[in-house]
CSV table of C-alpha atoms in Angstrom, one decimal:
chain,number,residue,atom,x,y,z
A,1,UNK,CA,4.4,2.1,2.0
A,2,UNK,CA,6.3,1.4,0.8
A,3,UNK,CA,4.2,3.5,1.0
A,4,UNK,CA,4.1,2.9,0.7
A,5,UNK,CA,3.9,0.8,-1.1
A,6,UNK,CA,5.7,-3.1,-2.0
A,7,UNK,CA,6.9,-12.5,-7.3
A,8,UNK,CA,8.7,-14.2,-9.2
A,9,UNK,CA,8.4,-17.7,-11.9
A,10,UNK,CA,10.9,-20.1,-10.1
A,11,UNK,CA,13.4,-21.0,-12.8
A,12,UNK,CA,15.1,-24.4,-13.7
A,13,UNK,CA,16.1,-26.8,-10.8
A,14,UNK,CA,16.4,-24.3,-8.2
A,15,UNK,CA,13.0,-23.1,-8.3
A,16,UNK,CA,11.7,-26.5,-8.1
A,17,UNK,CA,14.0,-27.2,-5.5
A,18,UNK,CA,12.4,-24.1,-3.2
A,19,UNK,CA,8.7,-25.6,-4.2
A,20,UNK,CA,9.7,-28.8,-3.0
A,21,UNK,CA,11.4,-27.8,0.6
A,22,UNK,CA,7.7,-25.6,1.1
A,23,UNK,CA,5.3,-28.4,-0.7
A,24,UNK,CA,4.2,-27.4,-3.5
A,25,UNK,CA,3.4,-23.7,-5.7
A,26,UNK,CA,0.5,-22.1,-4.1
A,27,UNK,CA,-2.0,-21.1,-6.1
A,28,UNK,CA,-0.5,-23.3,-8.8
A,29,UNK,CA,-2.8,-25.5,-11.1
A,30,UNK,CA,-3.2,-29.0,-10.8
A,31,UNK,CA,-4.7,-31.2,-8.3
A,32,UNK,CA,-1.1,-32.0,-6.8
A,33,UNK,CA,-1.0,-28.1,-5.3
A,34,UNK,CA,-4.8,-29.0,-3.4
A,35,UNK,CA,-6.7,-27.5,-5.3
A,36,UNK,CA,-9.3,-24.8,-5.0
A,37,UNK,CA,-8.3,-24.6,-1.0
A,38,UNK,CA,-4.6,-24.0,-2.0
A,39,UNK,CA,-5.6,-21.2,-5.0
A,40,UNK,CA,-7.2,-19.1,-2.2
A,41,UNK,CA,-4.3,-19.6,0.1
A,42,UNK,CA,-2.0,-18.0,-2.4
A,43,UNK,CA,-4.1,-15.1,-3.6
A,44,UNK,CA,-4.4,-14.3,0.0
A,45,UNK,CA,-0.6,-14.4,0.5
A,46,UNK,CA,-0.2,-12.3,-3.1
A,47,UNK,CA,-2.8,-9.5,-1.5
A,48,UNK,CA,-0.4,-8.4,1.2
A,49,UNK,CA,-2.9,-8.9,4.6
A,50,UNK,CA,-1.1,-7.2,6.8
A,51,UNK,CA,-1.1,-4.2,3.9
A,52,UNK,CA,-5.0,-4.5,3.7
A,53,UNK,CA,-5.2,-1.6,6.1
A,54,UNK,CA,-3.2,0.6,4.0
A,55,UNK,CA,-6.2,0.9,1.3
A,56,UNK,CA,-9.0,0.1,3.6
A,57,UNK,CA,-8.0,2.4,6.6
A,58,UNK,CA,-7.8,5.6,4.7
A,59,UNK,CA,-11.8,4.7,3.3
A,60,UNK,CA,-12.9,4.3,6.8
A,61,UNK,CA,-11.1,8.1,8.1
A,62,UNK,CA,-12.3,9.4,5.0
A,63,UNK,CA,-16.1,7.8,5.7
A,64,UNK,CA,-15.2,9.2,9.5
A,65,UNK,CA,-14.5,12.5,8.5
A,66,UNK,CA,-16.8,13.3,6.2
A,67,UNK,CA,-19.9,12.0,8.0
A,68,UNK,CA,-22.9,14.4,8.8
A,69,UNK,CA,-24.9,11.8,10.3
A,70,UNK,CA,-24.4,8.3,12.1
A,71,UNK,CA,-26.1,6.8,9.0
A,72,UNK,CA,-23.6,7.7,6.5
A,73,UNK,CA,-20.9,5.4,8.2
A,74,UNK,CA,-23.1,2.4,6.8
A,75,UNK,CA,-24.4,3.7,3.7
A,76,UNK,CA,-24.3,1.7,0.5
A,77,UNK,CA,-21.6,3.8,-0.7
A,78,UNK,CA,-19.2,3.8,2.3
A,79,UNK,CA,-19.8,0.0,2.6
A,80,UNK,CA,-19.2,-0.8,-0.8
A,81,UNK,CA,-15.9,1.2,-0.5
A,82,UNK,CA,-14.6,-0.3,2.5
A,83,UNK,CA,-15.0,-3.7,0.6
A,84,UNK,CA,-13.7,-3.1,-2.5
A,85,UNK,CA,-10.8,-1.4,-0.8
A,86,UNK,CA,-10.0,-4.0,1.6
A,87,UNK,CA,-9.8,-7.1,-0.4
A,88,UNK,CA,-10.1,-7.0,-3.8
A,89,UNK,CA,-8.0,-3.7,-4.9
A,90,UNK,CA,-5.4,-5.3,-2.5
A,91,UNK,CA,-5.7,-8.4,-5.0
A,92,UNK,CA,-5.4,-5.9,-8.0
A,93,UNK,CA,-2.6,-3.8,-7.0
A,94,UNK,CA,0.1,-6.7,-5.6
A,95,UNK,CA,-1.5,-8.8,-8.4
A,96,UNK,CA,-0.2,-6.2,-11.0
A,97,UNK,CA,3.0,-5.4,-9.2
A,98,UNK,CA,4.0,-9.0,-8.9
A,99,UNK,CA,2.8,-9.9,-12.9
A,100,UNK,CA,5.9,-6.9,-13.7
A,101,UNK,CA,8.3,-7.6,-11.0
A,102,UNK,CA,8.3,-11.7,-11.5
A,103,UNK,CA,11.9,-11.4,-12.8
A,104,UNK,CA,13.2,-8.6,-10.1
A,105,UNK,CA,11.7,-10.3,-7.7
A,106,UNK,CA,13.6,-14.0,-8.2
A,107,UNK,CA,16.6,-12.0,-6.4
A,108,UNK,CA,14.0,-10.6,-3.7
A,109,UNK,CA,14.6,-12.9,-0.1
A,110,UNK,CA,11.3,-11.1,1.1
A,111,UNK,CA,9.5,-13.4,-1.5
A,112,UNK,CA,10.6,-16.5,0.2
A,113,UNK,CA,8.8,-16.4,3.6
A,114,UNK,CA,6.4,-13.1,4.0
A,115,UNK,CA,5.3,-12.7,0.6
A,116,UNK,CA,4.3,-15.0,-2.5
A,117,UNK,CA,5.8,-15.4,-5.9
A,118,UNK,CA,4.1,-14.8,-9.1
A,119,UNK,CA,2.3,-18.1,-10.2
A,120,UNK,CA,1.5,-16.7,-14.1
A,121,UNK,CA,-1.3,-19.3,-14.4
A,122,UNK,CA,-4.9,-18.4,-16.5
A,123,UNK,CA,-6.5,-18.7,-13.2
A,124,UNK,CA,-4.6,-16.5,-11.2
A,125,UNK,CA,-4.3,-13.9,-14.3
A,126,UNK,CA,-7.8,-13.9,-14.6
A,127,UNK,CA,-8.7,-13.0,-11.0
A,128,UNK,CA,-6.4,-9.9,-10.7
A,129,UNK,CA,-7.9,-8.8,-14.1
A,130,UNK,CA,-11.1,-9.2,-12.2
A,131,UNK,CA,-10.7,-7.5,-9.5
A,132,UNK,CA,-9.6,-4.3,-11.3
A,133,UNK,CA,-12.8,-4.4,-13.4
A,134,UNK,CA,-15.0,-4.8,-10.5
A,135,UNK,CA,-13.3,-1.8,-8.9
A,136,UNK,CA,-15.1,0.4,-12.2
A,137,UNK,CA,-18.6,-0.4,-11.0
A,138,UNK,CA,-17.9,1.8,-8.1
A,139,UNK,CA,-17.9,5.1,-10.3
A,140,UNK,CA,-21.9,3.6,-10.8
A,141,UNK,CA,-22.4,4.2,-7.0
A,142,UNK,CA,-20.6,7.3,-6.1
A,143,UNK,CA,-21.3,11.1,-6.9
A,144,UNK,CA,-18.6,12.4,-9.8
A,145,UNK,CA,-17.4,14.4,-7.3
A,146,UNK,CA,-15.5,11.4,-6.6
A,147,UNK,CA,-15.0,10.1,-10.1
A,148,UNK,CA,-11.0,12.0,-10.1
A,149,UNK,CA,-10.3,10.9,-6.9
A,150,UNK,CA,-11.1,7.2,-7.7
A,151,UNK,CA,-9.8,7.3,-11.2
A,152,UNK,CA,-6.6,8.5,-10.0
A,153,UNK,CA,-6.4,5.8,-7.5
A,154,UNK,CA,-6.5,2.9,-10.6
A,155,UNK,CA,-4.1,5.1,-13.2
A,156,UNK,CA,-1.5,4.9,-10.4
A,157,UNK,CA,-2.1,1.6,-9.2
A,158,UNK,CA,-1.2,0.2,-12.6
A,159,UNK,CA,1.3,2.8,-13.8
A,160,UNK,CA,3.7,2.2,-10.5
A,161,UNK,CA,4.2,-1.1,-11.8
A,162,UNK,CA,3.3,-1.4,-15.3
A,163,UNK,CA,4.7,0.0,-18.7
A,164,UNK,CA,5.0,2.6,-19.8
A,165,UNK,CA,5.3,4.8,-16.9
A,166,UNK,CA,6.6,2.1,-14.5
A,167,UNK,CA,6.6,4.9,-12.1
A,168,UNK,CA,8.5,2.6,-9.6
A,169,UNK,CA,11.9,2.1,-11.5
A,170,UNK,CA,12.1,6.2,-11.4
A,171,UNK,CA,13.6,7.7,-8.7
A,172,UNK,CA,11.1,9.8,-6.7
A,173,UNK,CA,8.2,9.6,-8.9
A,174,UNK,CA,7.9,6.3,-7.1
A,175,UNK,CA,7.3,7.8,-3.8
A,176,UNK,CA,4.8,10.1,-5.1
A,177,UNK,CA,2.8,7.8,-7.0
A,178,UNK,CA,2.2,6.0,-3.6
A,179,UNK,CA,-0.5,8.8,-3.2
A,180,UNK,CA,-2.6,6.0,-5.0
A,181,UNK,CA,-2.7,4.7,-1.0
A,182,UNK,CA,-4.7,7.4,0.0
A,183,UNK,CA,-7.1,8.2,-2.6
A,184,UNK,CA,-9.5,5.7,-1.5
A,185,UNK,CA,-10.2,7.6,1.5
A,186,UNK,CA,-9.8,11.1,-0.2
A,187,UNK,CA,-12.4,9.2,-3.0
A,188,UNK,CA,-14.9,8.2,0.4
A,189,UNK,CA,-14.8,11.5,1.9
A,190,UNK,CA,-16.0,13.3,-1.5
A,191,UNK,CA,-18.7,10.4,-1.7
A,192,UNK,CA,-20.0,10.7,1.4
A,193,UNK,CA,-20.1,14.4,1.6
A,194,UNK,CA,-20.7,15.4,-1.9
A,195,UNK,CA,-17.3,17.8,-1.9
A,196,UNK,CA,-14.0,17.7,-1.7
A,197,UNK,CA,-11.9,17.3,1.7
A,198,UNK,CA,-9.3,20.1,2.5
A,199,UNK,CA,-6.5,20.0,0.0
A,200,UNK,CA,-3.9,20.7,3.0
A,201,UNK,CA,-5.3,17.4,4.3
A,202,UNK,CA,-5.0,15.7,1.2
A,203,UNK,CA,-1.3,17.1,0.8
A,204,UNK,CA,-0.7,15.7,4.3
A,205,UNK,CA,-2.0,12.5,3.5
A,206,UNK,CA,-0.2,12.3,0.2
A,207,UNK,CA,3.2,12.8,2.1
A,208,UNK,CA,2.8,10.7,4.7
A,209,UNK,CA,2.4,7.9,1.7
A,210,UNK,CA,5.8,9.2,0.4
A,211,UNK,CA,7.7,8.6,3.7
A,212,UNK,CA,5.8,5.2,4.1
A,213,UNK,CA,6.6,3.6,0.8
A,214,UNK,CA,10.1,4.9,0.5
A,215,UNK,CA,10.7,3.7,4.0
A,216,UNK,CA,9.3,0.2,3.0
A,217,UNK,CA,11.7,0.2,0.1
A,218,UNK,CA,14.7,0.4,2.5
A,219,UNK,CA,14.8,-3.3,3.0
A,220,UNK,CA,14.9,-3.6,-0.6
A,221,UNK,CA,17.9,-1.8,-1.6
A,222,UNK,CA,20.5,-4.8,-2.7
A,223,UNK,CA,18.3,-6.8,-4.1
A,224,UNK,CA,16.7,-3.5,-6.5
A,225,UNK,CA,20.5,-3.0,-7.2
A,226,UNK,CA,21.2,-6.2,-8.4
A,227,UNK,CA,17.9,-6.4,-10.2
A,228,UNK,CA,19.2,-3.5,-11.7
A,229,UNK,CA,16.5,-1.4,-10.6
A,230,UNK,CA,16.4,2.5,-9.8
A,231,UNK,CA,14.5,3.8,-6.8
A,232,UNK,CA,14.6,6.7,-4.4
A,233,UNK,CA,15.9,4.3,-1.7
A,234,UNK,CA,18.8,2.6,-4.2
A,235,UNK,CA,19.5,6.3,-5.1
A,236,UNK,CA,19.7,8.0,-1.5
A,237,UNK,CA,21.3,4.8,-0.2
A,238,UNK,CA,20.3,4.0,3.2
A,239,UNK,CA,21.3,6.5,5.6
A,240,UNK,CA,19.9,9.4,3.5
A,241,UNK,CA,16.6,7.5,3.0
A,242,UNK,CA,16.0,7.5,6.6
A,243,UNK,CA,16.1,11.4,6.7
A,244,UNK,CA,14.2,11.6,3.3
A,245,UNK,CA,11.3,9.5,5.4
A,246,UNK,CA,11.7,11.8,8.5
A,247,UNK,CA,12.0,15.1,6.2
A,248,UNK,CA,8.7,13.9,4.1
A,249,UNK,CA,7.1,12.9,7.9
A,250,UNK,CA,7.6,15.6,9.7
A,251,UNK,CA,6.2,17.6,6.2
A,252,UNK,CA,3.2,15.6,6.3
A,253,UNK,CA,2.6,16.8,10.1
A,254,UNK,CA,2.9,20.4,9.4
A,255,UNK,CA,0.3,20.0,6.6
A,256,UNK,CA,-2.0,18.5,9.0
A,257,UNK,CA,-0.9,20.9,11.7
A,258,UNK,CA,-2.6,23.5,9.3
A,259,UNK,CA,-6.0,22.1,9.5
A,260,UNK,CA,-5.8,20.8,13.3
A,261,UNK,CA,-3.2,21.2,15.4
A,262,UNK,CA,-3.9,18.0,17.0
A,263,UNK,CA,-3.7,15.8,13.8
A,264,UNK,CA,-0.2,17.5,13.2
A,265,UNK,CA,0.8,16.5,16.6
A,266,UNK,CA,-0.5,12.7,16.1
A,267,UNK,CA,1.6,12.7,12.7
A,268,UNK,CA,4.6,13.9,14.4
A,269,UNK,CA,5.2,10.4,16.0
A,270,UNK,CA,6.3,9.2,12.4
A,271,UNK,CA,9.4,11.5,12.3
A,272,UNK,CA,10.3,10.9,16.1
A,273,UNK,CA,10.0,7.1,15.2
A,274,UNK,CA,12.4,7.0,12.5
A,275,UNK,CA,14.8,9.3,14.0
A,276,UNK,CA,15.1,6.8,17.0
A,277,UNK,CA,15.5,4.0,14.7
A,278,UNK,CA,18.6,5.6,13.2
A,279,UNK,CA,19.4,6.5,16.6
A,280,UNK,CA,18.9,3.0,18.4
A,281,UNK,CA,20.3,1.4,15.1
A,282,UNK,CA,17.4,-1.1,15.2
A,283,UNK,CA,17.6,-3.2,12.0
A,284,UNK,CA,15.3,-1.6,9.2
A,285,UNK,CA,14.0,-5.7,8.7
A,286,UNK,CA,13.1,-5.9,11.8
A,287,UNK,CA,11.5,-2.1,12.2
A,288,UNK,CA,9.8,-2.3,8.8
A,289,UNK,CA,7.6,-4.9,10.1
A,290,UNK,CA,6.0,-2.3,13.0
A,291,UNK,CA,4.6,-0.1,10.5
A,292,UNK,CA,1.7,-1.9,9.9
A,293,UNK,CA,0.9,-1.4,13.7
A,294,UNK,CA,1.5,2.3,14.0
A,295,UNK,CA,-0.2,2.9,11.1
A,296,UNK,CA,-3.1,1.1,12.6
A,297,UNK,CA,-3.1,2.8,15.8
A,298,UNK,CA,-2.3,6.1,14.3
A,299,UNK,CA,-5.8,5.6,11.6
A,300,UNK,CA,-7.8,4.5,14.2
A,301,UNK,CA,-6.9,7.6,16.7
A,302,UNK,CA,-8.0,10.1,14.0
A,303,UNK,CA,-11.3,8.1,13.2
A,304,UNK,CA,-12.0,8.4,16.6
A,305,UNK,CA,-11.7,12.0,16.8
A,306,UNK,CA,-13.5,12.2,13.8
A,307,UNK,CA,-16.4,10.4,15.2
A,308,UNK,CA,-16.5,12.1,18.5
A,309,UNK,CA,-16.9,15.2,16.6
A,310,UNK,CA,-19.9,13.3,14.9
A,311,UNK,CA,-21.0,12.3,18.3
A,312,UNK,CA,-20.9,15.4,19.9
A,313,UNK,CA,-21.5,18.0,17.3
């Protein structure tokens, strides 16, 4: 998530050559790029949408999950979670990734049609900056008893990508520091019930991240190598990062297993999946792009369950 979690200046003629075959720098300055209209565009690209889930979903399970009462799914504090967490961190944490990564990424293909390169402007600077700091006023509106959860979240949303921990250049400690994924939710089921969740389920959690972001990295490999950068997936290679993913899976579903057998039987599709990937020998470019929908499916089945519980006592 890669998971999972995963923009470059264009340099000398060839990077004004690429601006000029897709018309202009998006979210570049200068009335020639269109403007305001063209600003948004780009910042929207730079925030990953088809990623917003991946900070946003765990909020609403967590918000699910947590929930006493039908009321406390649309209380200030889940609301105000949900939002932050869908847009604006999204804006944050690509924002700060790309800022670091604008010379890696100038070898990255992905940059050229899915995702957006880094446009260093004041402007653009200025609104990632801002959507970190707007991220703080939510300690003002939750309990402390989410103030670690949510702290956490930020120190490793920076520190993947940022010096001096730039925990993404280091083998494995950049698949665990994609925990910072599911902290929001862990974060909005403290706030909503006023204690922590079960650590087993946060261990699950925090392993499924690992799978997701080191699978995600797959399709990054060569161009990390010739970037020069070091990650679990350039280390494994990537046959052996396919069975770290399934290994860190099918961990993640035992964990859940422990505190309902069902949600260790819905987490068990992540192993199976990858397994038949390596068995169908379906091209990780093209399979990297379903996550997004299993993911979705697989969020939205346990918030479900969590709110026929709520439904039905």
């Amino acid at each position: 998530m890669s998971a999972d979690m995963a923009a470059g200046t264009e340099a000398g003629e060839g990077g004004k050559d690429r601006e000029d075959r897709e018309g202009g720098a998006p979210g570049g300055s200068g009335p020639e790029n269109g403007g305001l209209r063209d600003r948004l565009v780009y910042l929207a690209v730079l925030s990953r949408p088809r990623f917003w889930l991946y900070l946003a979903g765990p909020v609403v399970v967590g918000v699910a999950a947590a929930a006493s009462a039908p009321a406390d799914l649309f209380g200030r504090q889940s609301v105000a979670l949900f939002a932050y967490f869908l847009v604006p961190a999204n804006v944050f944490l690509y924002g700060v990734n790309d800022v670091f990564d604008a010379d890696v990424d100038e070898a990255n293909p992905k940059k050229d049609d899915r995702e957006a390169r880094w446009r260093g402007d004041p402007v653009n600077t200025a609104v990632v900056a801002a959507s970190g700091l707007l991220g703080l006023g939510l300690f003002a509106l939750v309990p402390r008893v989410a103030w670690p959860w949510l702290a956490a979240h930020f120190f490793l949303a920076v520190e993947y990508s940022a010096p001096p921990l730039r925990f993404k250049t280091t083998p494995l400690l950049d698949s665990v520091s994609n925990g910072l994924y599911v902290l929001p939710g862990v974060a909005a089921y403290a706030a909503v019930s006023g204690s922590n969740p079960p650590m087993l389920a946060v261990a699950g959690a925090w392993l499924w991240t690992m799978g997701m972001h080191t699978f995600s990295a797959i399709p990054d490999i060569e161009p990390d190598r010739e970037a020069g950068i070091r990650t679990t997936a350039t280390a494994l290679g990537e046959r052996r990062t396919y069975w770290y993913c399934a290994a860190t899976w099918a961990l993640a579903a035992v964990a859940f297993a422990a505190v309902d057998l069902r949600l260790g039987a819905l987490l068990a599709a992540y192993p199976v999946v990858v397994l038949g990937i390596v068995a169908a020998g379906v091209d990780v470019d093209r399979a990297y792009w379903w996550y997004p929908v299993i993911n979705t499916v697989v969020g939205m089945l346990i918030t479900l369950g969590a709110l026929w519980r709520l439904v039905n006592g």
